[in-house]
């Protein structure tokens, strides 16, 4: 189990800081501001033109807002920057990712040998839990935390834990271990929900809340308190950004060994910030459907697309109307990769059934299921007996092309037109005679 409580408290106490704006930038901007202001006032007094002063003030306001926005985001623990980075980072495919690569994996989480339980709501089988107690800093109220500031909600107590868990990559169906347990720096982007808030009018605490405070030696004295709890439970869809490590065929997502920079996030007007740890968040609903949603919206392939994808790097099999992406299975297929490659590029149902695959083989297949075929695109199979008795298959593809169909329509028309023309000419000649 990984105790992240101290990191959360430190984060809260870091107070005001000009970061991520470099101090050098501030040292340069401040004198520039005063020079610009003096020059524009001088122009206003001497030339009686206020345009320069107005433009300068507008520019200064824009720069100040940009810096203030960045400083504010820093105070809120870079949540906006990290979330923007998480959403803009491209999804990785665990089948293709290399050792040591920074990957973003989205998938359903499941517990490993250890699972967590939230301390207030007692939600079990979690991979991440966070319970935070805030108190309102106000004169006359007894503080729990001496480092607090006045007239705002201050973190008074924190319990935050994460543990190792499994993630099933929704892109490839491949499972990996996320080493978010002991010793790993985790940057959680999970929003806690407010469970209890006492107000000046209603400071009385419920017995459950009083007991929770008592168990942690926290004063149950009536004061303004807010309790928030957040968690990631087994079965929920999570997104992780970390480094891929392969050990004895086991895929692991571990904390990146070096600090990563988010780079400038211009879409949110944010300067670069450093990421020192593994990011754990929940996927952007719009862009990342859950596994269940994926299953319900499985891709419908056209026959043409399926038969095109038939090589070692991208191999689809069409069996019984279902489409299987067997690219990662080629090496592992007990019957060899050649038979699978030979069965690609066509309907492989007969080939598959002729082998008499076992029940196990059929269970393995499910792992590689990526969608189904659009039956309207499958060519109609015409079967006819050859003299020798073998069956020959021909597809609609051998049928007349569009040009031939047009000609089939045009030629009779032309003949008809020609016949009418001849008849007309014959009648005209007769009339002239
Ligand atoms: C997703 C598709 C497939 C899966 C998951 C799969 C899986 C397996 C498995 C597990 C075996 C071991 C024997 C068994 O348990 O039945 C096997 C054997 C074999 N498979 Fe497949 N297979 C697939 C598709 C195909 C296709 C399309 C062919 C085409 C002919 C094929 C040809 C063979 C052959 C020749 C053997 C060896 C049989 C033997 O030596 O006993 N397989 N396959």
Coordinates of C-alpha atoms and ligand atoms in Angstrom, one line a residue:
X1 CA 0.0 0.0 0.0
X2 CA 1.3 3.5 -0.9
X3 CA 0.7 6.3 1.6
X4 CA 0.3 9.5 -0.4
X5 CA -1.1 11.5 2.6
X6 CA 2.1 13.4 3.3
X7 CA 2.5 14.4 -0.3
X8 CA -1.1 15.8 -0.2
X9 CA -0.5 17.8 2.9
X10 CA 2.8 19.2 1.6
X11 CA 1.1 20.2 -1.6
X12 CA -1.5 22.1 0.4
X13 CA 1.1 23.9 2.5
X14 CA 3.3 24.9 -0.4
X15 CA 1.4 28.3 -0.2
X16 CA 1.9 31.0 -2.7
X17 CA 4.6 30.6 -5.3
X18 CA 5.3 32.4 -8.6
X19 CA 6.0 29.1 -10.2
X20 CA 5.7 28.0 -13.1
X21 CA 6.6 31.6 -14.2
X22 CA 10.5 31.8 -14.1
X23 CA 11.7 34.5 -11.7
X24 CA 14.0 35.9 -14.5
X25 CA 10.8 36.6 -16.6
X26 CA 9.4 38.6 -13.7
X27 CA 12.7 40.5 -13.2
X28 CA 12.6 41.5 -16.9
X29 CA 8.9 42.2 -17.2
X30 CA 8.7 44.5 -14.2
X31 CA 11.3 47.1 -15.4
X32 CA 9.8 46.8 -18.9
X33 CA 6.4 47.7 -17.5
X34 CA 7.7 50.8 -15.8
X35 CA 9.7 51.9 -18.9
X36 CA 6.6 51.4 -21.1
X37 CA 4.3 53.2 -18.7
X38 CA 6.7 56.2 -18.5
X39 CA 7.1 56.4 -22.3
X40 CA 3.3 56.2 -22.9
X41 CA 2.7 58.9 -20.3
X42 CA 5.4 61.1 -21.9
X43 CA 3.7 60.6 -25.4
X44 CA 0.3 61.5 -23.9
X45 CA 1.7 64.7 -22.3
X46 CA 3.9 65.9 -25.2
X47 CA 2.0 64.6 -28.3
X48 CA -1.5 64.6 -26.7
X49 CA -2.1 61.1 -28.1
X50 CA -3.6 58.5 -25.7
X51 CA -3.6 55.6 -28.2
X52 CA -0.1 54.5 -27.2
X53 CA -1.0 54.5 -23.5
X54 CA -4.3 52.6 -24.1
X55 CA -2.5 49.9 -26.2
X56 CA 0.2 49.6 -23.6
X57 CA -2.4 49.2 -20.8
X58 CA -4.3 46.6 -22.8
X59 CA -1.1 44.6 -23.5
X60 CA -0.1 44.8 -19.8
X61 CA -3.6 43.6 -18.7
X62 CA -3.3 40.6 -21.1
X63 CA 0.2 39.7 -19.9
X64 CA -0.8 40.0 -16.2
X65 CA -3.9 37.9 -16.7
X66 CA -1.8 35.2 -18.4
X67 CA 0.7 35.2 -15.5
X68 CA -2.1 35.3 -12.9
X69 CA -3.9 32.3 -14.6
X70 CA -0.7 30.3 -14.5
X71 CA 0.1 31.2 -10.9
X72 CA -3.5 30.3 -9.9
X73 CA -3.3 26.9 -11.6
X74 CA 0.0 26.3 -9.8
X75 CA -1.8 27.0 -6.5
X76 CA -4.4 24.5 -7.4
X77 CA -1.7 21.8 -7.6
X78 CA -1.4 22.1 -11.4
X79 CA -4.7 20.1 -11.7
X80 CA -5.6 22.0 -14.9
X81 CA -2.2 21.4 -16.5
X82 CA -2.0 17.8 -15.6
X83 CA -5.6 17.1 -16.7
X84 CA -5.0 18.9 -20.0
X85 CA -1.7 16.9 -20.5
X86 CA -3.6 13.6 -19.7
X87 CA -6.3 14.4 -22.2
X88 CA -4.0 15.5 -24.9
X89 CA -1.5 12.7 -24.6
X90 CA -2.2 10.1 -27.3
X91 CA -3.5 6.6 -26.2
X92 CA -0.9 3.9 -26.4
X93 CA -1.5 0.3 -27.6
X94 CA 0.1 -2.1 -25.2
X95 CA 0.8 -4.6 -28.0
X96 CA 3.0 -2.2 -29.8
X97 CA 4.5 -0.2 -27.0
X98 CA 8.3 -0.7 -26.3
X99 CA 10.1 -1.2 -23.1
X100 CA 10.9 2.2 -21.4
X101 CA 8.2 4.0 -23.4
X102 CA 6.0 6.6 -21.8
X103 CA 2.5 5.2 -22.3
X104 CA -1.1 6.3 -21.6
X105 CA -3.3 3.4 -21.0
X106 CA -7.1 3.5 -20.5
X107 CA -8.9 0.5 -19.3
X108 CA -10.9 -1.2 -16.6
X109 CA -9.1 -1.6 -13.3
X110 CA -9.1 -4.7 -11.1
X111 CA -7.5 -5.2 -7.7
X112 CA -4.3 -7.2 -7.2
X113 CA -3.5 -9.0 -4.0
X114 CA -4.3 -5.9 -1.9
X115 CA -7.4 -3.8 -2.1
X116 CA -8.3 -0.6 -0.2
X117 CA -11.4 0.6 1.6
X118 CA -12.4 4.3 2.0
X119 CA -12.3 5.3 5.7
X120 CA -15.6 7.3 5.8
X121 CA -18.0 5.7 3.4
X122 CA -16.4 2.3 3.8
X123 CA -16.3 1.6 0.0
X124 CA -14.4 -1.6 -0.5
X125 CA -12.3 -3.1 -3.3
X126 CA -10.7 0.2 -4.3
X127 CA -7.3 0.8 -5.9
X128 CA -7.1 4.4 -4.8
X129 CA -8.8 6.2 -1.8
X130 CA -8.6 9.7 -0.6
X131 CA -10.4 11.2 2.5
X132 CA -9.7 14.8 3.2
X133 CA -10.9 16.9 6.2
X134 CA -11.0 20.7 5.7
X135 CA -11.7 23.3 8.3
X136 CA -12.6 26.9 7.7
X137 CA -9.9 29.3 9.0
X138 CA -11.7 32.0 11.1
X139 CA -10.9 33.9 14.2
X140 CA -12.1 32.3 17.4
X141 CA -12.2 28.8 16.0
X142 CA -9.8 26.2 17.4
X143 CA -7.4 25.1 14.6
X144 CA -6.3 21.5 14.0
X145 CA -3.6 22.6 11.7
X146 CA -1.4 25.5 12.9
X147 CA -0.1 26.2 9.4
X148 CA -3.4 27.3 8.2
X149 CA -4.4 30.6 6.6
X150 CA -7.4 32.6 7.6
X151 CA -10.8 32.9 5.9
X152 CA -10.5 29.9 3.6
X153 CA -10.9 26.2 3.8
X154 CA -7.6 24.6 4.9
X155 CA -6.6 21.0 4.8
X156 CA -6.6 19.8 8.4
X157 CA -6.2 16.0 7.9
X158 CA -5.6 13.7 5.0
X159 CA -5.7 10.0 4.2
X160 CA -4.7 9.1 0.7
X161 CA -3.6 5.7 -0.5
X162 CA -3.0 3.8 -3.7
X163 CA -2.0 0.2 -4.4
X164 CA -0.8 -2.0 -7.3
X165 CA -3.6 -3.0 -9.6
X166 CA -4.3 -4.5 -12.9
X167 CA -5.5 -2.6 -16.0
X168 CA -7.0 -4.1 -19.1
X169 CA -6.0 -1.9 -22.0
X170 CA -9.3 -1.1 -23.8
X171 CA -7.4 -0.7 -27.1
X172 CA -5.7 -4.1 -27.2
X173 CA -7.4 -6.1 -24.5
X174 CA -3.9 -6.7 -23.0
X175 CA -3.6 -6.7 -19.2
X176 CA -0.8 -4.9 -17.3
X177 CA 0.1 -4.4 -13.7
X178 CA 0.1 -0.8 -12.6
X179 CA 2.8 -0.4 -9.9
X180 CA 1.0 2.4 -8.0
X181 CA 1.8 0.7 -4.7
X182 CA 4.6 1.3 -2.2
X183 CA 7.3 3.7 -3.2
X184 CA 5.6 5.1 -6.2
X185 CA 4.9 8.9 -6.6
X186 CA 1.3 9.1 -7.8
X187 CA -0.3 12.2 -9.1
X188 CA -4.0 11.5 -8.6
X189 CA -6.5 13.5 -10.7
X190 CA -9.5 12.2 -8.9
X191 CA -12.0 14.8 -7.7
X192 CA -13.3 14.1 -4.2
X193 CA -17.0 14.5 -3.4
X194 CA -18.1 16.6 -0.5
X195 CA -19.8 14.3 2.0
X196 CA -20.2 16.6 5.0
X197 CA -20.2 20.4 5.4
X198 CA -21.0 22.1 8.6
X199 CA -22.2 25.7 8.5
X200 CA -22.4 28.4 11.1
X201 CA -26.1 27.7 11.4
X202 CA -25.6 23.9 11.6
X203 CA -22.4 22.9 13.4
X204 CA -23.8 19.7 14.9
X205 CA -22.0 16.5 13.8
X206 CA -23.5 13.2 13.0
X207 CA -22.5 10.3 15.3
X208 CA -20.7 8.6 12.4
X209 CA -18.7 11.7 11.7
X210 CA -18.0 12.3 15.4
X211 CA -16.7 8.7 15.7
X212 CA -14.6 9.1 12.5
X213 CA -13.0 12.2 14.1
X214 CA -12.5 10.4 17.5
X215 CA -10.9 7.4 15.9
X216 CA -8.3 9.8 14.4
X217 CA -7.8 11.8 17.6
X218 CA -9.3 14.9 15.9
X219 CA -11.3 17.3 17.9
X220 CA -15.0 16.8 17.5
X221 CA -15.6 20.3 18.8
X222 CA -18.2 22.1 16.8
X223 CA -16.5 24.1 14.1
X224 CA -16.7 24.6 10.4
X225 CA -15.7 21.4 8.8
X226 CA -15.9 19.8 5.4
X227 CA -15.2 16.1 4.7
X228 CA -14.5 15.0 1.2
X229 CA -13.9 11.5 -0.1
X230 CA -12.8 10.2 -3.5
X231 CA -11.9 6.7 -4.7
X232 CA -11.3 4.4 -7.7
X233 CA -13.1 1.1 -7.3
X234 CA -12.5 -2.2 -9.1
X235 CA -14.4 -2.2 -12.4
X236 CA -14.1 1.5 -13.0
X237 CA -12.3 2.8 -16.1
X238 CA -9.1 4.6 -15.3
X239 CA -6.3 6.3 -17.3
X240 CA -2.7 5.9 -16.3
X241 CA 0.4 7.7 -17.7
X242 CA 3.6 5.9 -16.8
X243 CA 6.6 4.0 -18.2
X244 CA 6.2 0.6 -19.7
X245 CA 8.4 -2.1 -18.2
X246 CA 8.4 -5.7 -19.4
X247 CA 9.6 -8.4 -17.0
X248 CA 9.3 -12.1 -17.8
X249 CA 6.4 -11.4 -20.2
X250 CA 4.6 -9.4 -17.5
X251 CA 3.7 -5.9 -18.6
X252 CA 4.0 -3.3 -15.9
X253 CA 3.3 0.4 -15.9
X254 CA 5.8 2.0 -13.5
X255 CA 6.6 5.5 -12.4
X256 CA 8.8 7.3 -15.0
X257 CA 12.4 7.4 -13.7
X258 CA 12.8 11.0 -14.8
X259 CA 10.8 14.2 -14.4
X260 CA 8.6 14.8 -17.5
X261 CA 7.6 18.3 -18.7
X262 CA 4.0 18.9 -19.9
X263 CA 5.4 21.4 -22.5
X264 CA 3.4 24.5 -23.2
X265 CA -0.3 23.7 -23.2
X266 CA -1.5 26.6 -25.4
X267 CA -5.0 25.3 -25.6
X268 CA -5.4 26.1 -21.9
X269 CA -2.8 29.0 -22.0
X270 CA -0.6 27.2 -19.6
X271 CA 3.2 27.3 -19.3
X272 CA 5.1 24.0 -18.9
X273 CA 5.1 22.3 -15.6
X274 CA 7.0 19.3 -14.3
X275 CA 5.5 15.9 -13.7
X276 CA 7.3 13.9 -11.1
X277 CA 5.4 10.6 -10.9
X278 CA 2.7 8.4 -12.4
X279 CA -0.5 10.1 -13.4
X280 CA -3.7 8.4 -12.3
X281 CA -7.0 9.8 -13.6
X282 CA -10.3 9.1 -15.1
X283 CA -10.7 9.3 -18.8
X284 CA -12.3 12.1 -20.6
X285 CA -15.9 10.7 -21.0
X286 CA -16.3 12.0 -24.5
X287 CA -13.0 10.6 -25.9
X288 CA -12.6 7.4 -24.1
X289 CA -15.6 5.0 -23.9
X290 CA -15.6 2.4 -21.2
X291 CA -15.0 -1.3 -22.0
X292 CA -18.7 -2.0 -21.7
X293 CA -19.5 0.9 -24.1
X294 CA -16.8 -0.5 -26.5
X295 CA -18.4 -3.9 -26.3
X296 CA -21.8 -2.5 -27.1
X297 CA -20.5 -0.4 -29.9
X298 CA -18.1 -2.9 -31.5
X299 CA -16.8 -1.9 -34.8
X300 CA -18.7 -3.0 -37.9
X301 CA -16.1 -3.9 -40.7
X302 CA -16.7 -3.9 -44.4
X303 CA -15.6 -7.1 -46.1
X304 CA -13.2 -5.1 -48.3
X305 CA -11.4 -3.8 -45.2
X306 CA -11.1 -7.2 -43.6
X307 CA -9.6 -8.9 -46.7
X308 CA -7.1 -6.1 -47.1
X309 CA -5.6 -6.5 -43.6
X310 CA -3.8 -9.8 -44.0
X311 CA -0.1 -9.4 -43.2
X312 CA 2.1 -10.0 -40.2
X313 CA 1.8 -6.5 -38.9
X314 CA -2.0 -6.3 -39.2
X315 CA -3.9 -9.5 -39.6
X316 CA -7.7 -9.8 -39.3
X317 CA -9.6 -13.0 -39.5
X318 CA -13.3 -13.3 -40.5
X319 CA -14.8 -16.3 -38.7
X320 CA -18.6 -16.9 -38.5
X321 CA -19.4 -13.2 -39.3
X322 CA -17.1 -12.0 -36.5
X323 CA -13.8 -10.1 -37.0
X324 CA -10.7 -11.1 -35.0
X325 CA -7.5 -9.1 -34.8
X326 CA -5.0 -11.9 -34.4
X327 CA -1.9 -9.8 -35.0
X328 CA -0.6 -10.3 -31.4
X329 CA -1.6 -14.0 -31.6
X330 CA 0.4 -15.0 -34.7
X331 CA 3.5 -16.0 -32.8
X332 CA 1.5 -17.9 -30.1
X333 CA -0.9 -19.8 -32.4
X334 CA -0.3 -23.6 -31.8
X335 CA -1.0 -24.3 -35.4
X336 CA 1.6 -21.8 -36.5
X337 CA 1.4 -18.3 -37.9
X338 CA 1.5 -19.4 -41.6
X339 CA -2.0 -21.0 -41.3
X340 CA -3.5 -17.9 -39.8
X341 CA -1.9 -15.7 -42.5
X342 CA -3.2 -18.0 -45.2
X343 CA -6.7 -17.9 -43.6
X344 CA -6.7 -14.1 -43.7
X345 CA -7.9 -12.1 -46.7
X346 CA -11.1 -14.3 -47.0
X347 CA -13.8 -15.8 -45.0
X348 CA -11.9 -18.2 -42.7
X349 CA -14.9 -19.9 -41.2
X350 CA -14.5 -23.2 -43.1
X351 CA -10.7 -23.3 -42.5
X352 CA -11.3 -22.8 -38.8
X353 CA -14.0 -25.3 -38.4
X354 CA -12.2 -28.0 -40.5
X355 CA -9.4 -28.1 -37.9
X356 CA -11.9 -28.9 -35.2
X357 CA -10.6 -26.3 -32.7
X358 CA -11.2 -27.1 -29.0
X359 CA -13.4 -25.3 -26.6
X360 CA -10.2 -23.6 -25.2
X361 CA -9.4 -22.3 -28.6
X362 CA -12.9 -20.8 -28.9
X363 CA -12.4 -19.1 -25.5
X364 CA -9.1 -17.6 -26.6
X365 CA -10.7 -16.2 -29.7
X366 CA -12.9 -13.9 -27.6
X367 CA -9.8 -12.0 -26.5
X368 CA -9.1 -11.0 -30.1
X369 CA -12.7 -10.1 -31.1
X370 CA -12.7 -6.6 -32.5
X371 CA -16.1 -6.4 -34.2
X372 CA -18.4 -7.9 -36.8
X373 CA -18.8 -7.9 -40.5
X374 CA -21.3 -5.7 -42.3
X375 CA -23.2 -8.6 -44.0
X376 CA -24.3 -6.3 -46.9
X377 CA -20.7 -5.9 -48.0
X378 CA -20.0 -9.7 -48.1
X379 CA -20.1 -10.9 -51.7
X380 CA -22.8 -13.5 -52.5
X381 CA -21.1 -16.8 -52.8
X382 CA -22.2 -18.9 -55.9
X383 CA -21.3 -22.5 -55.5
X384 CA -21.4 -24.9 -58.5
X385 CA -20.1 -28.3 -59.1
X386 CA -17.3 -28.8 -61.4
X387 CA -17.2 -31.9 -63.5
X388 CA -14.6 -33.5 -61.2
X389 CA -16.9 -32.9 -58.3
X390 CA -14.9 -30.1 -56.5
X391 CA -16.6 -26.9 -55.4
X392 CA -15.6 -23.7 -57.0
X393 CA -16.5 -20.4 -55.5
X394 CA -17.1 -17.2 -57.4
X395 CA -17.8 -13.8 -55.9
X396 CA -20.0 -10.9 -57.1
X397 CA -16.7 -9.2 -57.8
X398 CA -16.6 -11.3 -61.1
X399 CA -19.9 -9.8 -62.2
X400 CA -20.1 -7.1 -64.9
X401 CA -18.5 -3.8 -63.8
X402 CA -20.4 -0.5 -63.9
X403 CA -19.1 0.3 -67.4
X404 CA -20.4 -2.9 -68.7
X405 CA -23.8 -2.3 -67.0
X406 CA -24.0 1.2 -68.7
X407 CA -23.1 -0.3 -72.0
X408 CA -25.7 -3.0 -71.6
X409 CA -28.2 -0.2 -71.2
X410 CA -26.8 2.1 -73.9
X411 CA -26.3 -0.5 -76.7
X412 CA -30.0 -1.4 -77.1
X413 CA -30.9 2.3 -77.0
X414 CA -28.3 3.0 -79.8
X415 CA -29.7 0.1 -81.9
X416 CA -33.2 1.4 -81.4
X417 CA -32.2 4.9 -82.2
X418 CA -30.3 3.6 -85.4
X419 CA -33.4 1.7 -86.4
X420 CA -35.7 4.7 -86.0
X421 CA -33.2 6.8 -87.9
X422 CA -33.2 4.3 -90.9
X423 CA -37.0 4.2 -90.9
X424 CA -37.2 8.0 -90.9
X425 CA -34.7 8.3 -93.8
X426 CA -36.6 5.6 -95.8
X427 CA -39.9 7.4 -95.3
X428 CA -38.3 10.7 -96.4
X429 CA -36.8 9.2 -99.5
X430 CA -40.2 7.7 -100.4
X431 CA -41.9 11.1 -100.0
X432 CA -39.3 12.8 -102.2
X433 CA -39.8 10.2 -105.0
Ligands
LIG1 C1 -8.8 -16.5 -33.5 C2 -8.6 -17.6 -34.2 C3 -7.9 -18.8 -33.7 C4 -7.6 -19.2 -32.5 C5 -7.8 -18.5 -31.2 C6 -6.9 -20.5 -32.6 C7 -6.4 -21.2 -31.5 C8 -5.8 -22.5 -31.6 C9 -5.5 -23.4 -30.5 C10 -5.7 -23.0 -29.1 C11 -5.0 -24.5 -31.0 C12 -4.5 -25.7 -30.2 C13 -5.5 -26.8 -30.4 C14 -6.9 -26.5 -29.8 O1 -6.9 -26.2 -28.6 O2 -7.8 -26.6 -30.6 C15 -5.0 -24.3 -32.5 C16 -4.5 -25.3 -33.3 C17 -4.5 -25.2 -34.7 N1 -5.1 -24.2 -35.4 FE1 -6.0 -22.5 -34.7 N2 -6.8 -20.9 -33.9 C18 -7.4 -19.9 -34.6 C19 -7.6 -19.8 -36.0 C20 -7.2 -20.8 -36.8 C21 -7.4 -20.7 -38.3 C22 -8.2 -19.7 -39.0 C23 -6.8 -21.8 -38.8 C24 -6.8 -22.1 -40.2 C25 -6.7 -23.3 -40.8 C26 -6.2 -22.6 -37.7 C27 -5.5 -23.7 -37.8 C28 -5.0 -24.5 -36.7 C29 -4.2 -25.7 -36.9 C30 -3.8 -26.3 -38.2 C31 -3.9 -26.1 -35.6 C32 -3.1 -27.3 -35.2 C33 -4.0 -28.5 -35.0 C34 -3.2 -29.6 -34.4 O3 -2.0 -29.7 -34.7 O4 -3.8 -30.4 -33.7 N3 -6.5 -21.9 -36.5 N4 -5.5 -23.1 -32.8

